[in-house]
Amino acid sequence: GLEPVISINRFSADTDAEIALVKSECAKLGVEAVMADHWAEGGKGAADAARARAMSAEEALRLDPALHDARFVRAAAGIRVGQPERALEDLNILDRQLPIDAESRFELGQLYGALHRVPEALRQWDRWIEFHAYHVDLPSAYNERCFLRATHNLALATALQDCERAVALEPTAAAYQDSLGWVRWRMGDAEGAKSAFDEAIRLETGLAWSLYGRSWVWLKQGDAARAREDLAAARKSLPDIDKRIRELGLPAHERPL
């Protein structure tokens, strides 16, 4: 008697067109499709939608506590509406219940990362990569593990290896070049960071994250005019980029350039 809900696990390299196609095909079947990504979107509409998904998952779990998909949906919704304790409880249950080689540990890593539970998130990436060495999403897994370490300024040499693996496997993914740029910036390699940010922007014009990162490189090189230009472009492309940068723990511009 429950209405099914499709949870779309969005990877960093997925395009809007691909996500729209999945939602369209679900709609043809009369099934609701919701995002299970962990990045907060803000806004009352997003929060209301997340609460609705959580209520649906709540009922499903009442009938069968072993429904992993429903628990994933409730955890993601909890993060989005500001209930991190409840979300963490669900994630810990999933961690105990899922097989060690479960493909869904990819999503578990993303959600732990959204809660800034770094050791738990890294454990999921380590397990996923160990058992999925030939998976099509291996580059994305390397990138996720790399960027998590970069944002928390941890084990940067190891993060760099992951980013380089991701780029080697999929050199045309702008998101992977962007992560590489941030790791190099964290490591004090301004030239290397600029090279990666340049390539990311070449691959995806207007990529806010790389424009923002490159603005720091320009500042370090003494070119305030280009830094202001890139920062303005980043803010135009993604108006809340400063807020997102701070939330992830990356260096944000606190004063006018």
Tab-separated table of C-alpha atoms in Angstrom:
chain	number	residue	atom	x	y	z
A	1	GLY	CA	0.000	0.000	0.000
A	2	LEU	CA	3.018	2.328	-0.083
A	3	GLU	CA	3.834	4.593	-2.995
A	4	PRO	CA	7.354	3.904	-4.281
A	5	VAL	CA	9.959	6.680	-4.308
A	6	ILE	CA	13.034	6.436	-6.510
A	7	SER	CA	16.182	7.778	-4.851
A	8	ILE	CA	18.665	9.129	-7.420
A	9	ASN	CA	22.252	8.902	-6.237
A	10	ARG	CA	23.951	11.749	-8.070
A	11	PHE	CA	27.658	11.433	-8.674
A	12	SER	CA	29.835	14.491	-9.100
A	13	ALA	CA	30.326	13.904	-12.831
A	14	ASP	CA	26.624	13.443	-13.654
A	15	THR	CA	25.072	16.114	-15.844
A	16	ASP	CA	21.755	17.905	-15.373
A	17	ALA	CA	20.564	16.363	-18.634
A	18	GLU	CA	21.226	12.845	-17.346
A	19	ILE	CA	19.379	13.526	-14.097
A	20	ALA	CA	16.469	15.064	-16.021
A	21	LEU	CA	16.266	11.948	-18.222
A	22	VAL	CA	16.035	9.659	-15.177
A	23	LYS	CA	13.309	11.827	-13.642
A	24	SER	CA	11.421	11.912	-16.941
A	25	GLU	CA	11.452	8.126	-17.288
A	26	CYS	CA	10.263	7.749	-13.684
A	27	ALA	CA	7.457	10.228	-14.313
A	28	LYS	CA	6.265	8.147	-17.271
A	29	LEU	CA	5.826	5.276	-14.824
A	30	GLY	CA	4.000	7.486	-12.347
A	31	VAL	CA	6.798	7.179	-9.803
A	32	GLU	CA	8.327	10.066	-7.837
A	33	ALA	CA	12.092	10.433	-8.241
A	34	VAL	CA	14.044	12.393	-5.648
A	35	MET	CA	17.685	13.348	-5.293
A	36	ALA	CA	19.729	11.637	-2.601
A	37	ASP	CA	22.708	13.939	-2.979
A	38	HIS	CA	23.996	15.513	0.198
A	39	TRP	CA	24.597	19.110	-0.825
A	40	ALA	CA	22.210	21.449	0.951
A	41	GLU	CA	20.078	23.434	-1.476
A	42	GLY	CA	18.361	25.772	0.943
A	43	GLY	CA	14.941	27.308	0.526
A	44	LYS	CA	11.583	26.369	1.969
A	45	GLY	CA	10.575	24.372	-1.090
A	46	ALA	CA	13.622	22.100	-0.781
A	47	ALA	CA	13.028	21.648	2.948
A	48	ASP	CA	9.341	20.832	2.432
A	49	ALA	CA	10.185	18.277	-0.234
A	50	ALA	CA	12.762	16.690	2.041
A	51	ARG	CA	10.232	16.450	4.882
A	52	ALA	CA	7.738	14.796	2.554
A	53	ARG	CA	10.312	12.224	1.502
A	54	ALA	CA	11.241	11.615	5.128
A	55	MET	CA	7.596	10.969	6.028
A	56	SER	CA	7.261	8.454	3.191
A	57	ALA	CA	10.451	6.708	4.267
A	58	GLU	CA	9.308	6.758	7.886
A	59	GLU	CA	6.198	4.778	7.028
A	60	ALA	CA	8.189	2.323	4.927
A	61	LEU	CA	10.655	1.720	7.773
A	62	ARG	CA	7.812	1.244	10.222
A	63	LEU	CA	6.607	-1.652	8.098
A	64	ASP	CA	10.073	-3.023	7.376
A	65	PRO	CA	13.124	-1.643	9.257
A	66	ALA	CA	15.422	-3.534	6.874
A	67	LEU	CA	14.516	-1.360	3.852
A	68	HIS	CA	17.883	0.170	3.063
A	69	ASP	CA	16.619	2.475	0.333
A	70	ALA	CA	14.050	4.030	2.655
A	71	ARG	CA	16.694	4.558	5.316
A	72	PHE	CA	18.953	6.255	2.771
A	73	VAL	CA	16.109	8.583	1.792
A	74	ARG	CA	15.324	9.424	5.415
A	75	ALA	CA	18.979	10.067	6.203
A	76	ALA	CA	19.411	12.375	3.199
A	77	ALA	CA	16.205	14.217	4.076
A	78	GLY	CA	17.331	14.569	7.685
A	79	ILE	CA	20.551	16.231	6.580
A	80	ARG	CA	18.662	18.616	4.326
A	81	VAL	CA	16.147	19.732	6.972
A	82	GLY	CA	18.698	20.104	9.752
A	83	GLN	CA	18.298	16.873	11.728
A	84	PRO	CA	21.895	15.607	11.735
A	85	GLU	CA	21.541	13.408	14.826
A	86	ARG	CA	18.670	11.421	13.296
A	87	ALA	CA	20.499	11.208	9.978
A	88	LEU	CA	23.673	9.950	11.667
A	89	GLU	CA	21.674	7.281	13.492
A	90	ASP	CA	20.305	6.036	10.162
A	91	LEU	CA	23.748	6.063	8.556
A	92	ASN	CA	25.257	4.074	11.413
A	93	ILE	CA	22.477	1.485	11.093
A	94	LEU	CA	23.157	1.229	7.365
A	95	ASP	CA	26.870	0.848	8.022
A	96	ARG	CA	26.137	-2.124	10.282
A	97	GLN	CA	23.544	-3.720	7.997
A	98	LEU	CA	25.094	-3.362	4.546
A	99	PRO	CA	27.463	-6.025	3.212
A	100	ILE	CA	31.052	-4.846	3.287
A	101	ASP	CA	31.180	-4.858	-0.522
A	102	ALA	CA	27.799	-3.162	-1.038
A	103	GLU	CA	27.714	-0.754	-3.969
A	104	SER	CA	25.543	1.593	-1.906
A	105	ARG	CA	28.499	2.328	0.388
A	106	PHE	CA	29.307	4.967	-2.232
A	107	GLU	CA	26.212	6.892	-1.199
A	108	LEU	CA	26.938	6.165	2.445
A	109	GLY	CA	30.302	7.862	2.032
A	110	GLN	CA	28.651	10.917	0.514
A	111	LEU	CA	26.156	11.231	3.330
A	112	TYR	CA	28.740	10.779	6.078
A	113	GLY	CA	30.765	13.450	4.308
A	114	ALA	CA	27.791	15.807	4.335
A	115	LEU	CA	27.736	15.462	8.119
A	116	HIS	CA	31.499	16.139	8.262
A	117	ARG	CA	32.035	12.688	9.741
A	118	VAL	CA	35.355	12.318	7.980
A	119	PRO	CA	36.664	9.006	9.432
A	120	GLU	CA	33.333	7.307	8.763
A	121	ALA	CA	33.160	8.708	5.236
A	122	LEU	CA	36.717	7.672	4.419
A	123	ARG	CA	36.001	4.166	5.682
A	124	GLN	CA	33.138	3.894	3.177
A	125	TRP	CA	35.286	5.127	0.285
A	126	ASP	CA	38.082	2.734	1.260
A	127	ARG	CA	35.692	-0.213	1.305
A	128	TRP	CA	33.951	0.783	-1.916
A	129	ILE	CA	37.184	1.259	-3.838
A	130	GLU	CA	38.633	-2.011	-2.510
A	131	PHE	CA	35.710	-4.028	-3.861
A	132	HIS	CA	34.948	-2.046	-7.029
A	133	ALA	CA	38.312	-1.700	-8.723
A	134	TYR	CA	36.774	-2.053	-12.189
A	135	HIS	CA	33.525	-0.178	-11.603
A	136	VAL	CA	32.546	2.552	-14.041
A	137	ASP	CA	32.257	4.985	-11.127
A	138	LEU	CA	35.759	4.337	-9.795
A	139	PRO	CA	37.021	7.764	-11.018
A	140	SER	CA	34.166	9.441	-9.159
A	141	ALA	CA	35.018	7.497	-5.991
A	142	TYR	CA	38.642	8.595	-6.186
A	143	ASN	CA	37.473	12.167	-6.677
A	144	GLU	CA	35.067	12.036	-3.739
A	145	ARG	CA	37.757	10.700	-1.413
A	146	CYS	CA	40.241	13.262	-2.696
A	147	PHE	CA	37.906	16.226	-2.284
A	148	LEU	CA	36.842	15.136	1.199
A	149	ARG	CA	40.457	15.209	2.334
A	150	ALA	CA	41.082	18.486	0.506
A	151	THR	CA	38.171	20.275	2.170
A	152	HIS	CA	39.324	19.116	5.605
A	153	ASN	CA	43.017	19.722	4.856
A	154	LEU	CA	43.937	16.106	5.677
A	155	ALA	CA	46.536	13.724	4.217
A	156	LEU	CA	47.006	15.969	1.205
A	157	ALA	CA	49.645	13.777	-0.437
A	158	THR	CA	47.179	10.886	-0.368
A	159	ALA	CA	44.422	13.159	-1.621
A	160	LEU	CA	46.644	14.233	-4.490
A	161	GLN	CA	47.162	10.606	-5.513
A	162	ASP	CA	43.408	10.044	-5.595
A	163	CYS	CA	42.801	13.172	-7.658
A	164	GLU	CA	45.501	12.223	-10.117
A	165	ARG	CA	43.991	8.738	-10.459
A	166	ALA	CA	40.562	10.231	-11.140
A	167	VAL	CA	41.936	12.616	-13.769
A	168	ALA	CA	43.988	9.853	-15.410
A	169	LEU	CA	40.895	7.674	-15.724
A	170	GLU	CA	38.607	10.473	-16.891
A	171	PRO	CA	40.608	13.542	-17.999
A	172	THR	CA	37.608	15.383	-19.461
A	173	ALA	CA	35.699	15.576	-16.145
A	174	ALA	CA	35.827	19.199	-15.036
A	175	ALA	CA	34.923	18.282	-11.455
A	176	TYR	CA	38.012	16.092	-11.140
A	177	GLN	CA	40.282	18.839	-12.432
A	178	ASP	CA	38.638	21.208	-9.949
A	179	SER	CA	39.350	18.872	-7.019
A	180	LEU	CA	42.933	18.520	-8.214
A	181	GLY	CA	43.254	22.292	-8.231
A	182	TRP	CA	42.037	22.629	-4.643
A	183	VAL	CA	44.402	19.919	-3.392
A	184	ARG	CA	47.350	21.569	-5.095
A	185	TRP	CA	46.320	24.918	-3.645
A	186	ARG	CA	46.145	23.412	-0.161
A	187	MET	CA	49.641	22.009	-0.705
A	188	GLY	CA	51.023	25.425	-1.622
A	189	ASP	CA	51.469	24.614	-5.309
A	190	ALA	CA	49.951	27.734	-6.868
A	191	GLU	CA	51.142	27.005	-10.406
A	192	GLY	CA	49.870	23.442	-10.264
A	193	ALA	CA	46.554	24.652	-8.869
A	194	LYS	CA	46.180	27.226	-11.628
A	195	SER	CA	46.904	24.616	-14.285
A	196	ALA	CA	44.151	22.362	-12.933
A	197	PHE	CA	41.670	25.217	-12.476
A	198	ASP	CA	42.419	26.441	-16.012
A	199	GLU	CA	41.669	22.999	-17.412
A	200	ALA	CA	38.464	22.676	-15.367
A	201	ILE	CA	37.231	26.029	-16.666
A	202	ARG	CA	38.197	25.080	-20.219
A	203	LEU	CA	36.136	21.919	-19.878
A	204	GLU	CA	33.194	23.660	-18.197
A	205	THR	CA	32.959	27.382	-18.822
A	206	GLY	CA	31.771	29.296	-15.787
A	207	LEU	CA	32.601	26.562	-13.258
A	208	ALA	CA	32.188	28.600	-10.078
A	209	TRP	CA	34.384	26.455	-7.840
A	210	SER	CA	37.371	26.657	-10.159
A	211	LEU	CA	36.890	30.356	-10.818
A	212	TYR	CA	36.844	30.920	-7.061
A	213	GLY	CA	39.958	28.812	-6.555
A	214	ARG	CA	41.780	30.532	-9.390
A	215	SER	CA	40.987	33.917	-7.847
A	216	TRP	CA	43.181	32.876	-4.903
A	217	VAL	CA	45.984	31.952	-7.296
A	218	TRP	CA	45.797	35.347	-8.998
A	219	LEU	CA	45.971	37.063	-5.606
A	220	LYS	CA	49.035	35.088	-4.623
A	221	GLN	CA	50.638	36.041	-7.930
A	222	GLY	CA	49.879	39.707	-7.306
A	223	ASP	CA	47.225	40.122	-9.991
A	224	ALA	CA	44.302	41.615	-8.063
A	225	ALA	CA	42.456	42.647	-11.237
A	226	ARG	CA	42.224	39.089	-12.543
A	227	ALA	CA	41.380	37.848	-9.053
A	228	ARG	CA	38.421	40.245	-8.891
A	229	GLU	CA	37.340	39.199	-12.389
A	230	ASP	CA	37.312	35.492	-11.517
A	231	LEU	CA	35.649	36.077	-8.153
A	232	ALA	CA	32.891	38.141	-9.770
A	233	ALA	CA	32.350	35.433	-12.394
A	234	ALA	CA	32.183	32.735	-9.693
A	235	ARG	CA	29.582	34.706	-7.723
A	236	LYS	CA	27.566	35.360	-10.856
A	237	SER	CA	27.562	31.673	-11.744
A	238	LEU	CA	26.768	30.548	-8.188
A	239	PRO	CA	25.483	33.422	-6.003
A	240	ASP	CA	25.984	31.540	-2.724
A	241	ILE	CA	29.478	30.315	-3.606
A	242	ASP	CA	31.061	32.099	-0.617
A	243	LYS	CA	28.671	30.364	1.781
A	244	ARG	CA	29.308	26.968	0.208
A	245	ILE	CA	33.057	27.480	0.278
A	246	ARG	CA	32.922	28.289	4.002
A	247	GLU	CA	30.656	25.342	4.770
A	248	LEU	CA	33.106	22.972	3.118
A	249	GLY	CA	36.048	24.431	5.007
A	250	LEU	CA	37.803	25.861	1.947
A	251	PRO	CA	39.378	29.348	2.091
A	252	ALA	CA	36.776	32.065	1.491
A	253	HIS	CA	37.306	35.716	0.595
A	254	GLU	CA	36.332	37.671	3.700
A	255	ARG	CA	37.381	41.148	2.484
A	256	PRO	CA	36.952	43.031	-0.795
A	257	LEU	CA	39.781	42.388	-3.225
